[in-house]
CSV table of N, CA and C in Angstrom, one decimal:
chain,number,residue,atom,x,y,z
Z,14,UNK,N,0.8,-1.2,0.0
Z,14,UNK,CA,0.0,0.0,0.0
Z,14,UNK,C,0.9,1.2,0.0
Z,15,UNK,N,0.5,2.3,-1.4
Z,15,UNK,CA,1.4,3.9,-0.9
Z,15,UNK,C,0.6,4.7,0.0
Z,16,UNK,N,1.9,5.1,0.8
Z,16,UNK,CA,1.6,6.2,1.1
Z,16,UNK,C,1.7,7.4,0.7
Z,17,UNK,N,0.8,8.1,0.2
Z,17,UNK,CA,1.2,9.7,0.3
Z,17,UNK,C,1.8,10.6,1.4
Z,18,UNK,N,3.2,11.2,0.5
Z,18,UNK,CA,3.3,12.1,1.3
Z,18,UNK,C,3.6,13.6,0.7
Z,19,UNK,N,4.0,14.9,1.5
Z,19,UNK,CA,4.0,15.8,1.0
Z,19,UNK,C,4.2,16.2,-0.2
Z,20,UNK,N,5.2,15.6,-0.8
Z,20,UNK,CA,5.5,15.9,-2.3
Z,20,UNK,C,4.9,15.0,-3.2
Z,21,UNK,N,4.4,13.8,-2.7
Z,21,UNK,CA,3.6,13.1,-3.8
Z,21,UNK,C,2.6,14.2,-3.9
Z,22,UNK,N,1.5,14.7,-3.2
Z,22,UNK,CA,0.2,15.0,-3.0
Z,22,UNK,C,0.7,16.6,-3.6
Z,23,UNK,N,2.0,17.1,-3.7
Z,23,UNK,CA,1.9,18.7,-4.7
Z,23,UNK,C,2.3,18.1,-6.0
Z,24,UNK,N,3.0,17.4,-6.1
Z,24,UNK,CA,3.2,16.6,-7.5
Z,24,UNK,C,1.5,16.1,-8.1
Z,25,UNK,N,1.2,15.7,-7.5
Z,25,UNK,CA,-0.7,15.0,-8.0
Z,25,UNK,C,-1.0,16.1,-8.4
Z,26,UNK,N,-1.3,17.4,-7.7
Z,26,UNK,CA,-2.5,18.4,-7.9
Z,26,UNK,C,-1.6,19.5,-8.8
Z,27,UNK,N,-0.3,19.1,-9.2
Z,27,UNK,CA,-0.4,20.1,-10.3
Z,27,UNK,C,-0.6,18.7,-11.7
Z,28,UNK,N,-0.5,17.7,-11.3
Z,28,UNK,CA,-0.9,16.7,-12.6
Z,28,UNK,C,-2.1,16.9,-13.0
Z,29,UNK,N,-3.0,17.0,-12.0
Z,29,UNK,CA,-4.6,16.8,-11.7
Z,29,UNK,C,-4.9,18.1,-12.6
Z,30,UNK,N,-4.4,19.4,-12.4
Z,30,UNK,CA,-4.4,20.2,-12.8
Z,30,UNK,C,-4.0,20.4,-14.3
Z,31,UNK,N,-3.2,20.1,-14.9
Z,31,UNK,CA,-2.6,20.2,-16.2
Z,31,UNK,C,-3.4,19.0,-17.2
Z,32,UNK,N,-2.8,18.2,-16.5
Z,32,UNK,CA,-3.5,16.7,-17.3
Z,32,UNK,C,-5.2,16.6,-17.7
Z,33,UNK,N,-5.3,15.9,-16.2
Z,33,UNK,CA,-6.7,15.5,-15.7
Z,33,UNK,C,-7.6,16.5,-16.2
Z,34,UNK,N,-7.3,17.7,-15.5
Z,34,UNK,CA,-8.4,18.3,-15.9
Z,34,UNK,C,-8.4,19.0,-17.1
Z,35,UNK,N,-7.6,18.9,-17.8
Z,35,UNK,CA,-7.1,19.6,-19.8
Z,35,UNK,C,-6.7,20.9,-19.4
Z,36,UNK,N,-6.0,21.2,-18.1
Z,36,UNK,CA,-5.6,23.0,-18.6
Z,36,UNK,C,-4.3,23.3,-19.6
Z,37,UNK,N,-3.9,22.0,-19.6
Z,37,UNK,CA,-2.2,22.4,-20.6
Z,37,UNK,C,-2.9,22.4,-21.6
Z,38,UNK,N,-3.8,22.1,-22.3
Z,38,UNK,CA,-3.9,22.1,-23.7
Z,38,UNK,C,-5.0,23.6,-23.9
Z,39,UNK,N,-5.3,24.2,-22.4
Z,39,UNK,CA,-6.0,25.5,-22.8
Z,39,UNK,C,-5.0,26.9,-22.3
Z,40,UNK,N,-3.9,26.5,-21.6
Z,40,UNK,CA,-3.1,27.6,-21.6
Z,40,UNK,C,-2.2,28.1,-22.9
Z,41,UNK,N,-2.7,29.1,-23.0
Z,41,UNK,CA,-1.6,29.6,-24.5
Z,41,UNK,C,0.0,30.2,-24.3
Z,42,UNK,N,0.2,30.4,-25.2
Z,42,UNK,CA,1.6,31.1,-25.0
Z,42,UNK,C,2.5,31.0,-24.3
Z,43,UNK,N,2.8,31.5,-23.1
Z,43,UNK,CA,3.7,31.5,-22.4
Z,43,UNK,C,3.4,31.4,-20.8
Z,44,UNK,N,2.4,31.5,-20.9
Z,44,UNK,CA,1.4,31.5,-19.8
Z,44,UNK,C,1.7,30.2,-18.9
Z,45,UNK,N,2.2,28.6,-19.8
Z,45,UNK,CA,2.7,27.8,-18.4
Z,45,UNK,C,3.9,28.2,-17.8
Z,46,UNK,N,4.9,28.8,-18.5
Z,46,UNK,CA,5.7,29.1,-17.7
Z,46,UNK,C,5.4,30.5,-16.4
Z,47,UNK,N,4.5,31.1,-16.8
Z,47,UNK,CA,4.5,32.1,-15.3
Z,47,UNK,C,3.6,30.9,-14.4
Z,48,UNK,N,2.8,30.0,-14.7
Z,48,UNK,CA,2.4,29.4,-14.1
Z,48,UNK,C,3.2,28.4,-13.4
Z,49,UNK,N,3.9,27.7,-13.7
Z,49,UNK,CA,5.1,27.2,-13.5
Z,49,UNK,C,5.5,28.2,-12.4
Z,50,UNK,N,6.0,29.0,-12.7
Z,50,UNK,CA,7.0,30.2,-11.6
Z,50,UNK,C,6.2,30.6,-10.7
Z,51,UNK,N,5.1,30.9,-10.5
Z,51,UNK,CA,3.8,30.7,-9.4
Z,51,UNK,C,4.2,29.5,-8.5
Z,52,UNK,N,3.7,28.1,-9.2
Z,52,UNK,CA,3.6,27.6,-8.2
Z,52,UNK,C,4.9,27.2,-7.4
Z,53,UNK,N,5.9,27.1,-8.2
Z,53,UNK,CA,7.1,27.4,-7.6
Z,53,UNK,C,7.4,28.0,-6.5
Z,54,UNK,N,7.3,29.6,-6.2
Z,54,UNK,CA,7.1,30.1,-5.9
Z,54,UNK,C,6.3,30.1,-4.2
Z,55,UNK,N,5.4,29.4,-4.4
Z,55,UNK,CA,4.1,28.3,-3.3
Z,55,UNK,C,5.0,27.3,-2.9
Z,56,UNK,N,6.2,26.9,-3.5
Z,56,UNK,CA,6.5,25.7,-2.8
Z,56,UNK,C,5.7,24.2,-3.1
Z,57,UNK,N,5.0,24.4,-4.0
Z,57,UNK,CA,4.6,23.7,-4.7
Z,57,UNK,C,3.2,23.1,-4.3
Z,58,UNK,N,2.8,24.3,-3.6
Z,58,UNK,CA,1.2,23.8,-2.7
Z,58,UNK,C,0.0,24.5,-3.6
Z,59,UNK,N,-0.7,24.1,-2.8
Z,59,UNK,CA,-1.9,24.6,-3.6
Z,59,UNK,C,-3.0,25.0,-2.6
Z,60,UNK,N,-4.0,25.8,-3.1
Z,60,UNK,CA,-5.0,26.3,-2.0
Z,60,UNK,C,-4.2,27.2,-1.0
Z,61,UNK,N,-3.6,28.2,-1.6
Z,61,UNK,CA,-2.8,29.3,-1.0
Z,61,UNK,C,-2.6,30.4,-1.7
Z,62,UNK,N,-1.9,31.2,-0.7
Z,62,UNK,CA,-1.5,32.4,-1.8
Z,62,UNK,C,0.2,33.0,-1.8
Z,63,UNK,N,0.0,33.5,-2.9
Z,63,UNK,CA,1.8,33.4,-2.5
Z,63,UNK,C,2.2,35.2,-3.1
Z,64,UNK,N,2.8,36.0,-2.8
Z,64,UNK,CA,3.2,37.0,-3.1
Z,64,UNK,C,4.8,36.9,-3.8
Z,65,UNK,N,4.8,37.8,-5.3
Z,65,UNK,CA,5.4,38.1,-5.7
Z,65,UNK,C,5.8,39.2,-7.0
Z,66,UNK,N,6.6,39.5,-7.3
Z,66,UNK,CA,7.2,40.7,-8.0
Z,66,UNK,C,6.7,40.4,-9.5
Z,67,UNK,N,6.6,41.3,-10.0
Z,67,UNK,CA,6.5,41.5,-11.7
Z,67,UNK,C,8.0,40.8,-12.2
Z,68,UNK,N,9.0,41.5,-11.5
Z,68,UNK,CA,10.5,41.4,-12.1
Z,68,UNK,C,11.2,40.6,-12.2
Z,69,UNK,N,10.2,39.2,-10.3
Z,69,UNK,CA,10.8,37.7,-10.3
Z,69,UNK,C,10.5,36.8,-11.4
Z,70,UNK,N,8.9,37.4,-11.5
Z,70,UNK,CA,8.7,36.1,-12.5
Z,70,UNK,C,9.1,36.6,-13.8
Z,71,UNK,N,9.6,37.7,-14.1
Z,71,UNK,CA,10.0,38.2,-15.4
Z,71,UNK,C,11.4,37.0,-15.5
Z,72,UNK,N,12.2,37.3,-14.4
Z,72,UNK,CA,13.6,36.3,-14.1
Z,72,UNK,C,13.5,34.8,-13.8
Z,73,UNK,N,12.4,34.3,-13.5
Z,73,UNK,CA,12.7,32.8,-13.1
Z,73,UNK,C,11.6,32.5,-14.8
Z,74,UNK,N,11.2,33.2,-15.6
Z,74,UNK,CA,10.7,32.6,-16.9
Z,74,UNK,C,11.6,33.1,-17.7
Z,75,UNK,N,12.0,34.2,-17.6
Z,75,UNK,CA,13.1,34.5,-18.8
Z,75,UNK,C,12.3,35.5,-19.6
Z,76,UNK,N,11.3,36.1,-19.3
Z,76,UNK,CA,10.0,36.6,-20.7
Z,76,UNK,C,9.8,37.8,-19.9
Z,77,UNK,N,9.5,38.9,-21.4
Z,77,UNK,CA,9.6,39.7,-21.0
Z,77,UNK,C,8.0,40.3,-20.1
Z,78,UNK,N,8.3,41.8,-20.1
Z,78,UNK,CA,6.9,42.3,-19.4
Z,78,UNK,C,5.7,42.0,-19.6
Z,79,UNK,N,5.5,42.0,-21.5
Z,79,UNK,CA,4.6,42.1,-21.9
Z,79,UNK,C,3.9,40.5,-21.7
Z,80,UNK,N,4.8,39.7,-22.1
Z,80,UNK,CA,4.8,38.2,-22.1
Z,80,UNK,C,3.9,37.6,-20.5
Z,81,UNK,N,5.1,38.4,-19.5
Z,81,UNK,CA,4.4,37.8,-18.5
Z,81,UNK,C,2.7,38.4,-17.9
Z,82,UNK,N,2.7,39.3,-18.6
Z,82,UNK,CA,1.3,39.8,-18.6
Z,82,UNK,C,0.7,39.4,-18.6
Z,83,UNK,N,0.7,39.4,-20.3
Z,83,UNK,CA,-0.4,38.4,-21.1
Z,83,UNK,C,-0.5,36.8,-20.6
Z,84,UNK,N,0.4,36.4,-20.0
Z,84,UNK,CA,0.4,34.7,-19.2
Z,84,UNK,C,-0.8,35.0,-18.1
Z,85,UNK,N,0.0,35.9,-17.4
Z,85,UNK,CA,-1.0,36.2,-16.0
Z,85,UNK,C,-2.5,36.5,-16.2
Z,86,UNK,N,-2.6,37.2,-17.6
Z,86,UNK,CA,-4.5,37.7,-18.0
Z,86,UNK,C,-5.1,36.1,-18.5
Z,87,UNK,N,-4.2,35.7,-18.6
Z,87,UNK,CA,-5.0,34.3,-19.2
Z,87,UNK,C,-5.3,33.3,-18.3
Z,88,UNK,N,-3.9,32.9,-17.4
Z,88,UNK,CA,-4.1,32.2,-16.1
Z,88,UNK,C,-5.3,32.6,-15.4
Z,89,UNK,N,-5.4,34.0,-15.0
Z,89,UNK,CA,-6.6,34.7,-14.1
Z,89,UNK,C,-7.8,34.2,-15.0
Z,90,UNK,N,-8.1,34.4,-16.2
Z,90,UNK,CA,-9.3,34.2,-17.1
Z,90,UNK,C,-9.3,32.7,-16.8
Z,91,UNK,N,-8.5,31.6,-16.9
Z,91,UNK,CA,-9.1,30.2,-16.8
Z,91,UNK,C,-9.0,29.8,-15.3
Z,92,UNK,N,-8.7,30.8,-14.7
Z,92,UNK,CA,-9.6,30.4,-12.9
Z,92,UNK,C,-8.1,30.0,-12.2
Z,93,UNK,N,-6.7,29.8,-12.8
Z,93,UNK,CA,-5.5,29.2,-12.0
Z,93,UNK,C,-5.0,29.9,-11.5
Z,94,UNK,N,-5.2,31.0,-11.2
Z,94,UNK,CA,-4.6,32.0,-10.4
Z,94,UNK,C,-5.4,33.3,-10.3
Z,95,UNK,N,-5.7,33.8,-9.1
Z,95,UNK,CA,-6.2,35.2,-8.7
Z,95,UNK,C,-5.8,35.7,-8.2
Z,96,UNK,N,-5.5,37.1,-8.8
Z,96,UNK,CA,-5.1,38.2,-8.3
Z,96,UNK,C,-5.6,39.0,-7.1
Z,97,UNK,N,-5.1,38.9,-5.5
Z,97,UNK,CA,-5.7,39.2,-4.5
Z,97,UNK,C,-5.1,40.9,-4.2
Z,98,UNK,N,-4.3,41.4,-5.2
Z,98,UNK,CA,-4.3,43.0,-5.0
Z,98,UNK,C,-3.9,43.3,-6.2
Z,99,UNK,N,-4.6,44.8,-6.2
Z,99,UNK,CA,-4.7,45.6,-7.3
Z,99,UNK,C,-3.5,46.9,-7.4
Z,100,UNK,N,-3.2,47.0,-6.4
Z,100,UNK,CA,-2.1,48.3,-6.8
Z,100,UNK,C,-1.5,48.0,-8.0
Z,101,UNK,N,-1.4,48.9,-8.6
Z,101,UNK,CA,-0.4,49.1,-9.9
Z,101,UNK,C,0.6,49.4,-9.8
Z,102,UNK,N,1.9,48.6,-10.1
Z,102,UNK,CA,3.5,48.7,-9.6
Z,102,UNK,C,3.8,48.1,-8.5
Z,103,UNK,N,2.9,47.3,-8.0
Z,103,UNK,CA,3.3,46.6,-6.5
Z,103,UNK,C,3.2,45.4,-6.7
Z,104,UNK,N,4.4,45.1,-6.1
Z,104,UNK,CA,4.3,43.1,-5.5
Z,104,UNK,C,2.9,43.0,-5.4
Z,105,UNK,N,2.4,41.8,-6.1
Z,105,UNK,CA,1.3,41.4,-6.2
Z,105,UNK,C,1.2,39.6,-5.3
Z,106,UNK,N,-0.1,39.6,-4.7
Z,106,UNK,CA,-0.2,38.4,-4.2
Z,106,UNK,C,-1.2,37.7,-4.6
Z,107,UNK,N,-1.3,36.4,-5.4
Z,107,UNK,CA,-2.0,35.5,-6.1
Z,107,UNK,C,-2.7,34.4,-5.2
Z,108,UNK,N,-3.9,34.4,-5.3
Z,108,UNK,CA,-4.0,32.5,-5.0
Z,108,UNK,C,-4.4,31.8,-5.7
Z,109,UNK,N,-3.4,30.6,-5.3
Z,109,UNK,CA,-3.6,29.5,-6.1
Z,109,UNK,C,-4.7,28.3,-5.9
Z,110,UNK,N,-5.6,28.3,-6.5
Z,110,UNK,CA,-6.6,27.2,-6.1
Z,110,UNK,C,-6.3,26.0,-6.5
Z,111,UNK,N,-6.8,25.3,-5.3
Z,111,UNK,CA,-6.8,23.9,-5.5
Z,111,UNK,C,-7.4,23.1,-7.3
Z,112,UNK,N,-7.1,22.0,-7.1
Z,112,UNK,CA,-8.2,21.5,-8.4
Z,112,UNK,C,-9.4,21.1,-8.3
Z,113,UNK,N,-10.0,21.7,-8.9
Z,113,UNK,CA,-11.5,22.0,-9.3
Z,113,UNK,C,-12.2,20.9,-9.2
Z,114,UNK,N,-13.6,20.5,-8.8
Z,114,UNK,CA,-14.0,19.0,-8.5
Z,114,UNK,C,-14.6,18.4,-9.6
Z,115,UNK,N,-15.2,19.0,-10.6
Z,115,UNK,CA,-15.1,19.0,-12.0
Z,115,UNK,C,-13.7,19.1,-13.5
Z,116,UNK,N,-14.2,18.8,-14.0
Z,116,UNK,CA,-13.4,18.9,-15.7
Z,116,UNK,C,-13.3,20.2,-15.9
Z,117,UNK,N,-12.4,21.1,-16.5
Z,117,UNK,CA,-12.3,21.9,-16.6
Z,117,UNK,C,-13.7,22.2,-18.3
Z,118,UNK,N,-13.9,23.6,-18.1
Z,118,UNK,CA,-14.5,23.6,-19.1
Z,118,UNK,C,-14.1,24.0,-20.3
C-alpha cells in the first residue's frame, strides 16, 4: 500500500491540474511558464496564496513584461490563479486554487 506524502500529493494536484483536468492544452503562450514560476514560488502547494514581483517572474521565466502579462491575464481568465491586490507597480499576491472537483470547461 502507498503512502502519500507531502510531495507526492503537490506533484498530483499540479498533474490533476494540467493533465486530468485539460488546462495544458488550454493555456496559451507563455502562460505555463508564469504558471510554473507561481507555483514554484508556493512551494509547490496549492489552495494558497503566495506574493510576488513583476520582475521575479520576469527572471525565473526568462520573458519579458509584456509576455508575462499576457500569461498572467489568461491564467486569471481560466480560474489558476487570482489576483488578491490591485495596486499598480506593487508586489502582487496570487492565489492558487486547489483543483477544481469537475473537468475543466
Amino acid at each position: 500500500m502507498a503512502v502519500a506524502t507531502a510531495e507526492t500529493t503537490r506533484a498530483d494536484w499540479v498533474s490533476t491540474m494540467l493533465f486530468d483536468r485539460g488546462y495544458l492544452a488550454r493555456i496559451r503562450g507563455e502562460g505555463i511558464k508564469v504558471y510554473l514560476a507561481i507555483i514554484e514560488a508556493a512551494d509547490g502547494r496549492s489552495d494558497c496564496s503566495v506574493t510576488i514581483s513583476l520582475n521575479r517572474l520576469m527572471s525565473r521565466t526568462g520573458l519579458s513584461c509584456p509576455a508575462v502579462l499576457d500569461g498572467l491575464g489568461r491564467l486569471e481568465a481560466l480560474g489558476l490563479v487570482v489576483s488578491t491586490t490591485r495596486q499598480r507597480g506593487k508586489v502582487k499576491t496570487y492565489y492558487i486554487p486547489g483543483p477544481p472537483d469537475g473537468p475543466a470547461d
